Coordinates of C-alpha atoms (C1' of nucleotides) in Angstrom, one line a residue:
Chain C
X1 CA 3.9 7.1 -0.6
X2 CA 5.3 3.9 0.3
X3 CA 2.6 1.9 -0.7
X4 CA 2.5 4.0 -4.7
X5 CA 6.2 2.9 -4.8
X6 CA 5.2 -0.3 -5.4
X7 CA 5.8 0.1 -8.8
X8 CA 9.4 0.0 -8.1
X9 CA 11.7 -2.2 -6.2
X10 CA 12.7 0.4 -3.4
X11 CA 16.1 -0.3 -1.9
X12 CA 16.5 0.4 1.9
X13 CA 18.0 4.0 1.4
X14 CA 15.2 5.0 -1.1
X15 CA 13.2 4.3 1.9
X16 CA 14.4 6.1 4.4
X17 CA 14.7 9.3 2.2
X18 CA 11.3 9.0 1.4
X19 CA 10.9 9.0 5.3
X20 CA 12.6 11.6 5.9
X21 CA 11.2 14.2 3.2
X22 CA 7.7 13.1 4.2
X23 CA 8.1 14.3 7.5
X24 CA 8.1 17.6 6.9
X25 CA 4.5 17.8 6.1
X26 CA 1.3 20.1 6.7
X27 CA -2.4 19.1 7.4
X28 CA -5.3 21.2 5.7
X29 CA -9.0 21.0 6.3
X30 CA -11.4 19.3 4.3
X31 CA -12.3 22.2 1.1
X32 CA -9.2 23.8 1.5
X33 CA -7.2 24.6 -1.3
X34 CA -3.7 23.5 -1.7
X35 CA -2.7 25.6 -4.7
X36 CA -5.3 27.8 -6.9
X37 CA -5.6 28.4 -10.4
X38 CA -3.3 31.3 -11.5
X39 CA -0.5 30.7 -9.0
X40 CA 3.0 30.3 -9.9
X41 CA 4.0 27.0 -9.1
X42 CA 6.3 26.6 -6.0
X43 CA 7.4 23.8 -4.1
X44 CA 5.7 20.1 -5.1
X45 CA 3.2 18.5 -2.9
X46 CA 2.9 14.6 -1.9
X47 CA -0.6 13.9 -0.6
X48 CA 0.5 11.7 2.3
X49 CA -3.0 10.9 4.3
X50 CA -6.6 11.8 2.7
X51 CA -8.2 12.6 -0.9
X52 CA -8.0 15.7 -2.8
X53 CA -8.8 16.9 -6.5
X54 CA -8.0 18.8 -9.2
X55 CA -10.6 21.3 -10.5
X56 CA -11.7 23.9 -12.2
X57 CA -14.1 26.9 -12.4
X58 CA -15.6 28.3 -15.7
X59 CA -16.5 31.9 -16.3
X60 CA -20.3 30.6 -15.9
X61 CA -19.4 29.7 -12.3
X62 CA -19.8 26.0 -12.8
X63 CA -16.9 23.6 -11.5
X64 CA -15.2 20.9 -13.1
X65 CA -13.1 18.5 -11.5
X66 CA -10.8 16.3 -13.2
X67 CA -9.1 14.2 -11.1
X68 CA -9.2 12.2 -7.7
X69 CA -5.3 12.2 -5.8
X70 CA -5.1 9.6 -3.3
X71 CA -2.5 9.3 -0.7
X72 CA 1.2 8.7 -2.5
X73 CA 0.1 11.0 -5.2
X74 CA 2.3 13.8 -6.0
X75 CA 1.5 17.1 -7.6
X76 CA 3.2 18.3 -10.4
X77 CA 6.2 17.2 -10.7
X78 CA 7.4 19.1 -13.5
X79 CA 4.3 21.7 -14.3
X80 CA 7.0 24.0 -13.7
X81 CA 7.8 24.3 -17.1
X82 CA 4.1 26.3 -17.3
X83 CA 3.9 30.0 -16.4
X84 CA 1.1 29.3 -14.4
X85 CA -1.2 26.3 -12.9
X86 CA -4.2 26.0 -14.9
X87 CA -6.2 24.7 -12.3
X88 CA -6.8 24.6 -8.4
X89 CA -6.0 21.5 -6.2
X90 CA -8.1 21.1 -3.2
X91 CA -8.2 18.8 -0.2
X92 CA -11.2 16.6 -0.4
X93 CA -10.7 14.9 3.2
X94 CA -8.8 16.5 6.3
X95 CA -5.2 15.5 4.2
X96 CA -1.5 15.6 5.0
X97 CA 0.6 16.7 2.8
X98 CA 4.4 17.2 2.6
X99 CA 5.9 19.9 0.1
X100 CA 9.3 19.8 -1.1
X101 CA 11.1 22.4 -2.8
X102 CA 11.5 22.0 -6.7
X103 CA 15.8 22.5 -6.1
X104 CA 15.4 19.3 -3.3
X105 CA 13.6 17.3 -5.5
X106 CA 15.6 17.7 -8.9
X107 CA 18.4 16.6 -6.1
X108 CA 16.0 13.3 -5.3
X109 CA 15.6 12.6 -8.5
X110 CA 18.9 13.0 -9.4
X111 CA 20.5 10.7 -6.5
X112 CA 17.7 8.4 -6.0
X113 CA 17.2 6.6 -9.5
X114 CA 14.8 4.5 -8.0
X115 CA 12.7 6.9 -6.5
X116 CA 12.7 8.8 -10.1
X117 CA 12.0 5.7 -11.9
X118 CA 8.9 5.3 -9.8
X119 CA 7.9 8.6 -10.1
X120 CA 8.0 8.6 -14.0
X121 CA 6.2 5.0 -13.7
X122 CA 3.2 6.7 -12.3
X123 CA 2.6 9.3 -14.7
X124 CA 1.6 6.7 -17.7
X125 CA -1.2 5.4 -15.0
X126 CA -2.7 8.6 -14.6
X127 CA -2.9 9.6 -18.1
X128 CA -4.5 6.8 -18.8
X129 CA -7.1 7.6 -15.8
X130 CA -7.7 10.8 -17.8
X131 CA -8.3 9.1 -20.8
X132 CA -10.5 6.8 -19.5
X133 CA -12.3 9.9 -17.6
X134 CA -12.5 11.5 -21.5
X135 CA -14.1 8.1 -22.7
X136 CA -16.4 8.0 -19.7
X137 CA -17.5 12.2 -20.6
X138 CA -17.9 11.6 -24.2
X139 CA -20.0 8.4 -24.0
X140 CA -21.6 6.5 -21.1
X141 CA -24.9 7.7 -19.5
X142 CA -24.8 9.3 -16.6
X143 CA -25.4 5.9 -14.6
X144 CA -22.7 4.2 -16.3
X145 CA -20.3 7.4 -15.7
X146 CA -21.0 7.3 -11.8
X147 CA -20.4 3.5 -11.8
X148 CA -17.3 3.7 -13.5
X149 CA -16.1 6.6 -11.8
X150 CA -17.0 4.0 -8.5
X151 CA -15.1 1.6 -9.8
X152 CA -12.3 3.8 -10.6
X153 CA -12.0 4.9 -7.1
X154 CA -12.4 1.7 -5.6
X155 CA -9.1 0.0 -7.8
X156 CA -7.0 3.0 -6.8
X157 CA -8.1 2.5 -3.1
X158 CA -7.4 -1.1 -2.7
X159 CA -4.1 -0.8 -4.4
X160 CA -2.8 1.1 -1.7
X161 CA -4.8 -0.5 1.6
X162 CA -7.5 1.6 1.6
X163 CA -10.1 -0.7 0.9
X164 CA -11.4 -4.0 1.3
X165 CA -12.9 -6.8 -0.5
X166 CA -16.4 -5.7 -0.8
X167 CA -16.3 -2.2 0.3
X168 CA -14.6 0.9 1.4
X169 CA -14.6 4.4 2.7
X170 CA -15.5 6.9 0.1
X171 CA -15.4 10.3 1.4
X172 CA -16.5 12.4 -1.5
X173 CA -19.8 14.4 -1.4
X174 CA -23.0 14.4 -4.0
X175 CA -21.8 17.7 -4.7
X176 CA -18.3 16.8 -5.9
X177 CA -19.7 13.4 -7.3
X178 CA -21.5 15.2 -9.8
X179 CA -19.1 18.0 -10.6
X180 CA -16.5 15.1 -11.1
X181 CA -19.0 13.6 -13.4
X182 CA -20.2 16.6 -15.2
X183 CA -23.8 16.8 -14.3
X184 CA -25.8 18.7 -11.2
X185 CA -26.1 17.8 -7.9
X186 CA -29.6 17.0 -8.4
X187 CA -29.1 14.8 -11.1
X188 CA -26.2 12.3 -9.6
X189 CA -28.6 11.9 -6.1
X190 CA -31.2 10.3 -8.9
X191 CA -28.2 8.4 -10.1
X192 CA -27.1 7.5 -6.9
X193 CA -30.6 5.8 -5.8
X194 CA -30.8 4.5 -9.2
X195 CA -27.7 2.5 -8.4
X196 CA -28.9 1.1 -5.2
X197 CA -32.2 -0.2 -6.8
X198 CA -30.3 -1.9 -9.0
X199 CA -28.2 -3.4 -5.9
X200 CA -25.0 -2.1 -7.7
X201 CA -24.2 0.2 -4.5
X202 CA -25.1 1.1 -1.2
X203 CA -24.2 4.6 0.1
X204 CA -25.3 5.8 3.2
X205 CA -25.8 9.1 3.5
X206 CA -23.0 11.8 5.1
X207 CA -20.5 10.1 6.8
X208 CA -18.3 8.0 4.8
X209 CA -19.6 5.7 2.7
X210 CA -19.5 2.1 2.0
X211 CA -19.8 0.4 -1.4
X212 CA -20.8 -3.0 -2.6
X213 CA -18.2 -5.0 -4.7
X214 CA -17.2 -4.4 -7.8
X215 CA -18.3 -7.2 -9.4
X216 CA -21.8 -5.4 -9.0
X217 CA -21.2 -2.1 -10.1
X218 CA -19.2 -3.8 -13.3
X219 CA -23.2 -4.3 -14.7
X220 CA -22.9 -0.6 -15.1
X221 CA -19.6 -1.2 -17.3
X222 CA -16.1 -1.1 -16.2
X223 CA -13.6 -2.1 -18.6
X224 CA -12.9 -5.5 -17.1
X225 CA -9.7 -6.0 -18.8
X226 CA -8.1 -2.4 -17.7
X227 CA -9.6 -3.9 -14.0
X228 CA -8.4 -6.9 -14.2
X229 CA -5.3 -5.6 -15.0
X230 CA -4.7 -3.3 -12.4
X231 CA -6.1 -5.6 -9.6
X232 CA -3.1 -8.0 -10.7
X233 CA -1.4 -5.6 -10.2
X234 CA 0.6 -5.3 -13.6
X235 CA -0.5 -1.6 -12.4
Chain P
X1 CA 9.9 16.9 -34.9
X2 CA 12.0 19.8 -35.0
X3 CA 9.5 21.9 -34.5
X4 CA 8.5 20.6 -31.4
X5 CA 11.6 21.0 -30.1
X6 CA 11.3 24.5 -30.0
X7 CA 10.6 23.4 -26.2
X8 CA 14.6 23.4 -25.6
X9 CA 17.2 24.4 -27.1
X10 CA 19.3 21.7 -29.3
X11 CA 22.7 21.6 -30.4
X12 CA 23.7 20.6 -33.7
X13 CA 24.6 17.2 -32.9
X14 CA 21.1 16.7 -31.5
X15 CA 19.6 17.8 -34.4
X16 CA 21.7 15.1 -36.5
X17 CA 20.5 12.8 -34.5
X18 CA 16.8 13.5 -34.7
X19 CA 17.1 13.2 -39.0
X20 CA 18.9 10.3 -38.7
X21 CA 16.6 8.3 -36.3
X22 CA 13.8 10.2 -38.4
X23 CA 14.7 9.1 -41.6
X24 CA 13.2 5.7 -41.6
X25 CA 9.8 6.6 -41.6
X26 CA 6.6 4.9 -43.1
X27 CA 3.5 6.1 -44.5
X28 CA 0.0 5.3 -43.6
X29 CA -3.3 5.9 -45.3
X30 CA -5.9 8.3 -43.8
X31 CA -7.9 6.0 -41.5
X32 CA -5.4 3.5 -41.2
X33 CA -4.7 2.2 -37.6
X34 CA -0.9 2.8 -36.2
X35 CA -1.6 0.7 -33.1
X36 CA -4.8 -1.1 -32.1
X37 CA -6.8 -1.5 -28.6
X38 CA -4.8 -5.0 -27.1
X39 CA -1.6 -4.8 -29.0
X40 CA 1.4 -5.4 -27.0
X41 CA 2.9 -2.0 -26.9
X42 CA 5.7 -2.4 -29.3
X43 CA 8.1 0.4 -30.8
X44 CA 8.0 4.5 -30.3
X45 CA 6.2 6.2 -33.0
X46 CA 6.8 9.7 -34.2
X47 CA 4.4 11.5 -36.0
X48 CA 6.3 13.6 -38.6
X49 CA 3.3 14.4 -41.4
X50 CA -0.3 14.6 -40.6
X51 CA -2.4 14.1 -38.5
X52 CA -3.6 10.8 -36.1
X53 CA -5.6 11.0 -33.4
X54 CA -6.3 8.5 -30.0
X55 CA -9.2 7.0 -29.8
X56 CA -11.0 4.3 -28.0
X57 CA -14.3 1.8 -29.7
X58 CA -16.7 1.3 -26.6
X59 CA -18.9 -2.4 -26.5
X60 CA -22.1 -0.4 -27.3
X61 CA -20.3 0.5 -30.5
X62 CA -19.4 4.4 -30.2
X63 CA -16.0 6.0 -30.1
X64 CA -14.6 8.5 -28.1
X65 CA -11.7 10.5 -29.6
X66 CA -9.3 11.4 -26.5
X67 CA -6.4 13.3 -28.6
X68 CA -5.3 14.8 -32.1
X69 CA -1.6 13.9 -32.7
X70 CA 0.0 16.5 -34.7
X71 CA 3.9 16.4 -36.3
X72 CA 6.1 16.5 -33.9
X73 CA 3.8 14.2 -31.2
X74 CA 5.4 11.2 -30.4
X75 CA 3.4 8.1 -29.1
X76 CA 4.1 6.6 -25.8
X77 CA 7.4 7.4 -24.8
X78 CA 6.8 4.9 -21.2
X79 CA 3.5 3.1 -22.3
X80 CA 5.5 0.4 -22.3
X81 CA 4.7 -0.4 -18.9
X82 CA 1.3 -1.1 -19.4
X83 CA 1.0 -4.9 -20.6
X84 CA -0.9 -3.9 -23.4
X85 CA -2.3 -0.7 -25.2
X86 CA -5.8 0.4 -23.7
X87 CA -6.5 2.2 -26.8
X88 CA -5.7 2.7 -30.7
X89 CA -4.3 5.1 -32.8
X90 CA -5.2 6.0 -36.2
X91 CA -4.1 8.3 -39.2
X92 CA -6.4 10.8 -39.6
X93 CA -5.1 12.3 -42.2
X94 CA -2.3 10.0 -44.8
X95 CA 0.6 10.5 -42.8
X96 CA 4.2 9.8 -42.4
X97 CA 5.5 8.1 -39.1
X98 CA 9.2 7.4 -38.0
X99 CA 9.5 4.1 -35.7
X100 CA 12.1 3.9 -33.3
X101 CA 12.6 0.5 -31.1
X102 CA 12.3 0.8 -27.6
X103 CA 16.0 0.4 -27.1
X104 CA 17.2 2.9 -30.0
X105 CA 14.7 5.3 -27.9
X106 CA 16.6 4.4 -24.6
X107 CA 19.9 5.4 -25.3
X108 CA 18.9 7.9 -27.1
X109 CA 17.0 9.6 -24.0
X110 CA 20.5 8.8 -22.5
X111 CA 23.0 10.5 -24.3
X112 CA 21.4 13.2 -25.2
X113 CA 19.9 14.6 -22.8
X114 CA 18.4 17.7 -24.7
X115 CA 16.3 15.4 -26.4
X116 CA 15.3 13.7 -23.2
X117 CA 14.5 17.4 -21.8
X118 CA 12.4 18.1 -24.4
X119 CA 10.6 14.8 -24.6
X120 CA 9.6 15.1 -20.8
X121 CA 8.9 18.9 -21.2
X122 CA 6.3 18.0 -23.9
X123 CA 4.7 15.6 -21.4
X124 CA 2.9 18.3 -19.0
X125 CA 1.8 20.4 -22.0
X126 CA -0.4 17.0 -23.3
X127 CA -1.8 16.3 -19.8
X128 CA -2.9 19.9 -19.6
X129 CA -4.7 19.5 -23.0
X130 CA -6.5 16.6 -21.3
X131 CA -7.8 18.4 -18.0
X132 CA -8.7 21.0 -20.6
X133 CA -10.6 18.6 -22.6
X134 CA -12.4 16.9 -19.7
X135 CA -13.5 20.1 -18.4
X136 CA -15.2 21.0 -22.1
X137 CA -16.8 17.6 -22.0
X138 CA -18.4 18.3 -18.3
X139 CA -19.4 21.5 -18.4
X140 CA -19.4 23.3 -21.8
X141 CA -22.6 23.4 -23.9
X142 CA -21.9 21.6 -27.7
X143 CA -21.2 25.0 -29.4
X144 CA -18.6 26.1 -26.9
X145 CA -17.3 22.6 -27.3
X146 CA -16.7 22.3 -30.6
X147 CA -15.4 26.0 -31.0
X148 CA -13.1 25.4 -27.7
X149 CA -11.4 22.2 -29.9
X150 CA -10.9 24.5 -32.8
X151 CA -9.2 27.4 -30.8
X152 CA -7.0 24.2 -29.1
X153 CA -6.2 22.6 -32.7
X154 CA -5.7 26.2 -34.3
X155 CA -2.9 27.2 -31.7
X156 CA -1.2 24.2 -31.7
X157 CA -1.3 24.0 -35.9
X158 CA -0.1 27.3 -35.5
X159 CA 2.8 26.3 -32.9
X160 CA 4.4 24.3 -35.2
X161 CA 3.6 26.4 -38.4
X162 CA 0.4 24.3 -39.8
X163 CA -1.5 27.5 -39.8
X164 CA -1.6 31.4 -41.0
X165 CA -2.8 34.3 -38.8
X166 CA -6.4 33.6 -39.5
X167 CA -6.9 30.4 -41.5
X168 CA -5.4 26.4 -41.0
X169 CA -6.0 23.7 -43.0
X170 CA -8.3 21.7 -40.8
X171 CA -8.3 17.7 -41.9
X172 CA -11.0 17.1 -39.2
X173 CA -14.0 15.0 -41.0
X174 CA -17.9 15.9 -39.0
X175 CA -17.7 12.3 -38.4
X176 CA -14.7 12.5 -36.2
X177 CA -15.2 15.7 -34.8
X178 CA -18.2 14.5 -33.5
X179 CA -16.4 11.0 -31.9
X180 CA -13.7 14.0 -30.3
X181 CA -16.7 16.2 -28.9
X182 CA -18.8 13.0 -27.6
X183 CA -22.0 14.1 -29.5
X184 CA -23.4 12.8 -33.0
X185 CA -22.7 13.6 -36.4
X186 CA -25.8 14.9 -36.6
X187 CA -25.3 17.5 -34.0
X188 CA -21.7 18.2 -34.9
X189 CA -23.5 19.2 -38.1
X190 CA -26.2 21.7 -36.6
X191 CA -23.8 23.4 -33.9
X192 CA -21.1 24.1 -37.2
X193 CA -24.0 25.8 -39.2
X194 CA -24.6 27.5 -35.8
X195 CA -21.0 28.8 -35.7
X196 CA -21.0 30.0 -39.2
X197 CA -24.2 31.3 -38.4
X198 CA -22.3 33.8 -35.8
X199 CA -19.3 34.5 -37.9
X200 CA -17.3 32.2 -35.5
X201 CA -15.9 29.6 -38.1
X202 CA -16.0 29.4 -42.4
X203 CA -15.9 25.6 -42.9
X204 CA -16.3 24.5 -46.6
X205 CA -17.1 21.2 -46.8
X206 CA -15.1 17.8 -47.6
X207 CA -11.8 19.4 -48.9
X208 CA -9.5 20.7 -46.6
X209 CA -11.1 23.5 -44.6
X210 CA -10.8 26.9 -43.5
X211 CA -11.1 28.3 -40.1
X212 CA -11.5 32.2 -39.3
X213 CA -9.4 33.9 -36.8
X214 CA -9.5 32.9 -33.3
X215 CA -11.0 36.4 -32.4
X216 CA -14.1 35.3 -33.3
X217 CA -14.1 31.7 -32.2
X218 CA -12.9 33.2 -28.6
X219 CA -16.5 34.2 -28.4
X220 CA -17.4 30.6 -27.8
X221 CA -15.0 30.5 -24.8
X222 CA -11.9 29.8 -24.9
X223 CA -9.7 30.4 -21.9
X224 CA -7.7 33.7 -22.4
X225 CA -4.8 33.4 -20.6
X226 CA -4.4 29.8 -21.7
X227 CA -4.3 31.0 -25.2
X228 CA -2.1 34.1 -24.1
X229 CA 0.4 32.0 -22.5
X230 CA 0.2 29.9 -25.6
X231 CA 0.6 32.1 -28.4
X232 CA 3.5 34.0 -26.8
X233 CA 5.3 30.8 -26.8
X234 CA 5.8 30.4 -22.5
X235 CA 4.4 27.5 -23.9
Chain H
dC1 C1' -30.8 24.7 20.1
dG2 C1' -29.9 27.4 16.0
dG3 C1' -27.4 27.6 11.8
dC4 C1' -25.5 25.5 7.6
dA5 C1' -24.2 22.4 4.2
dA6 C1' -25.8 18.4 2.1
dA7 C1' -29.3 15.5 0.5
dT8 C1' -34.1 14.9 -1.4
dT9 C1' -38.1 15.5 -4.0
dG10 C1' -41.2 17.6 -7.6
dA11 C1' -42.5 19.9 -11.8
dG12 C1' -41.5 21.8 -16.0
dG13 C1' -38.2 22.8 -19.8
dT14 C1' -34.5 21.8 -23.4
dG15 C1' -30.3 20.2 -25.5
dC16 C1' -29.0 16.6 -27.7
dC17 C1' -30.1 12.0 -29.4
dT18 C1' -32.5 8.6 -32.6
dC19 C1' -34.4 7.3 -36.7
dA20 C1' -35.0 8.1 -41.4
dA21 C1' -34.4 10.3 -45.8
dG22 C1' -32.3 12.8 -49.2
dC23 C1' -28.3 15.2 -51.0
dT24 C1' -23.3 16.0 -52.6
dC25 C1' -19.2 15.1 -53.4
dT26 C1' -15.1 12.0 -55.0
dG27 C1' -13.3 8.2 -57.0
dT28 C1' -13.6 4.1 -60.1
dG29 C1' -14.6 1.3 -63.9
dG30 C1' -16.8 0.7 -68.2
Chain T
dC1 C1' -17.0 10.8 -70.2
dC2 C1' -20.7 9.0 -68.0
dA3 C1' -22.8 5.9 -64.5
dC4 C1' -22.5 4.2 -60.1
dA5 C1' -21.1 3.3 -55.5
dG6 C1' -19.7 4.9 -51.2
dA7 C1' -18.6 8.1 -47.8
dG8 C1' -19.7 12.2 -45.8
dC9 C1' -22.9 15.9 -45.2
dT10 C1' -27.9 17.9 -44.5
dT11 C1' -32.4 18.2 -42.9
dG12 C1' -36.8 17.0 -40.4
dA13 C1' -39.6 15.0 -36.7
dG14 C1' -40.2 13.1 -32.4
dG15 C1' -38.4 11.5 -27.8
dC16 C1' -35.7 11.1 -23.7
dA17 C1' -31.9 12.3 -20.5
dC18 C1' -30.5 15.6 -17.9
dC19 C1' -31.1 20.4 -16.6
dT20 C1' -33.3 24.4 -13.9
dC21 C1' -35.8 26.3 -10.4
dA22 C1' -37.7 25.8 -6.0
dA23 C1' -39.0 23.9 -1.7
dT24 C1' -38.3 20.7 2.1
dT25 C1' -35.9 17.6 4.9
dT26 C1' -31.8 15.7 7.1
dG27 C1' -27.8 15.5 9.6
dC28 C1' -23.7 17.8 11.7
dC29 C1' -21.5 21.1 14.7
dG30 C1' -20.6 24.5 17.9

DNA sequence: CGGCAAATTGAGGTGCCTCAAGCTCTGTGG
DNA sequence: CCACAGAGCTTGAGGCACCTCAATTTGCCG
């Protein structure tokens, strides 16, 4: 949370609110859901430790997810306004998260200007990790998608400390790989050994993962100015 | 513009407000780019006639369409904070475009706060069309695709009065459908004969075209309750 | 050690793409 | 009013990327 607010000078008191909200919180086990399609939207969630997603599931059974949340992420901050959620959120990772009621945090927002500046910086970021998600759907191979999607992941984890130069810990399945990535389980392990042959990753197998620097996967074509630009952190 | 505002309710003076600002407006010729890939965000753009759409030109040469911008949208309300636009935007059909200078937008957003309301309200209902559209591009088959996009563009048209109970005037060229859908104009081609086929869709060709009810096109798969929620205005 | 989820691997099919023509409008200038 | 150009739409044939089905292996956990 602290380290997403770096998109915002955060005076001392922002700080310590943030503290103290956050410490209310709740752990949930790996494939738990936080909040399933067709529930009315209560309280708002801030994914404090751990990954977790957005999906979907279509009539034909098949999933779709649609986004990665990282920790300092916050879920829907003003869905509110729909009836229902239109999708299910699910913990990736054993996460922490904190929920606050909607009533404490319209109070946030409206006492901490800061702390609502920085949440309305985030949400231009994210829509334009959906657009780029679209582009990457629409157009790239399958190959390309998965690198992308790599390198995707491995921006939004080093700009908040969660991973190093040349590699980091990616917790997410072949199974949720490929239903991020629209294609079948099957199909993304191919990928996925495709990519190391080309020396553009290296994944072992179960436990968390490592993978090799960007500058490799790139080959498979990340949008180097949109990197660059988020590595110098005008993100 | 108005219409959009259906979202909140506005008081007179807000209303003023919105026909002044709107007043000095510009018109562009279908095709015509509002804002390309690399400009320097500058000025708010409101859409107030026709249609634009978002769309990004990948190095191997194909576009991806992310979003249809209908009267009413307006363009980047906080892109600003991005050093520089990561896609473009483009008239789709000739339109008419109001421009308002970041700071005009400002204090607008701060003394009236009706407008502000509605701005942000307008925010989740985009970013839901987006999960919506990455889970068509991941797991629907062309034909439910491309009849899923119609039942989205026929609601909204109809949202803001663009369409009747069973027809709209549908500006969308095969060529650009096919960019939105991520497949080729020579597929977009086949899968609309398809839907005629079935009694889904009437399209007749080049002028402005004609859609049947959404009944029909429903077939295809379109969420329900989405469209429920939709047409009965929680939205 | 047994049970389960995830990862692998193979074989066969198909949806959508590519390439390549030909067609149909609409608009423009002679 | 006609010819011509250009954009968009159609249609066919052949190929590949990714899917489906099905079986086996691997690693994790109680």
């Amino acid at each position: 949370m602290n380290k997403l607010s770096k998109l915002v000078e955060l005076a001392p008191d922002d700080v310590a609110m943030l503290e103290a909200v956050t410490a209310r919180s709740r752990k949930y086990a790996a494939r738990q859901d936080v909040i399933c399609e067709g529930d009315r939207p209560g309280p708002v969630f801030v994914l404090l430790e751990g990954w977790a997603c957005r999906y979907k599931i279509l009539p034909s059974g098949t999933r779709q997810v649609m986004a990665f949340l990282m920790p300092g992420h916050s879920c829907d901050l003003h869905v509110n306004i729909l009836a229902e959620m239109d999708h299910s959120i699910q913990a990736i990772s054993p996460a922490m998260i904190a929920t606050i009621s909607r009533s404490e945090m319209q109070e946030i927002l409206d006492d901490y200007p800061n702390i609502a500046r920085a949440m309305y910086a985030a949400q231009p970021i994210d829509e334009a990790t959906m657009r780029a998600w679209i582009v990457s759907m629409g157009r790239r191979s399958s190959i390309e998608r998965a690198a992308y999607l790599m390198c995707e992941l491995y921006v939004r984890a080093r700009s908040i400390g969660l991973a190093d130069d040349d590699s980091f810990a990616f917790p997410l399945s072949q199974r949720i790989l490929a239903d991020a990535l629209g294609m079948t389980a099957v199909h993304i392990n191919r990928v996925l050994k495709e990519l190391q042959l080309r020396g553009a990753t290296e994944l072992n197998r179960g436990s968390p993962d490592i993978i090799d620097p960007i500058k490799r996967v790139q080959i498979a074509g990340f949008d180097e100015n949109y990197l660059h630009r988020r590595l110098n952190n005008t993100f």
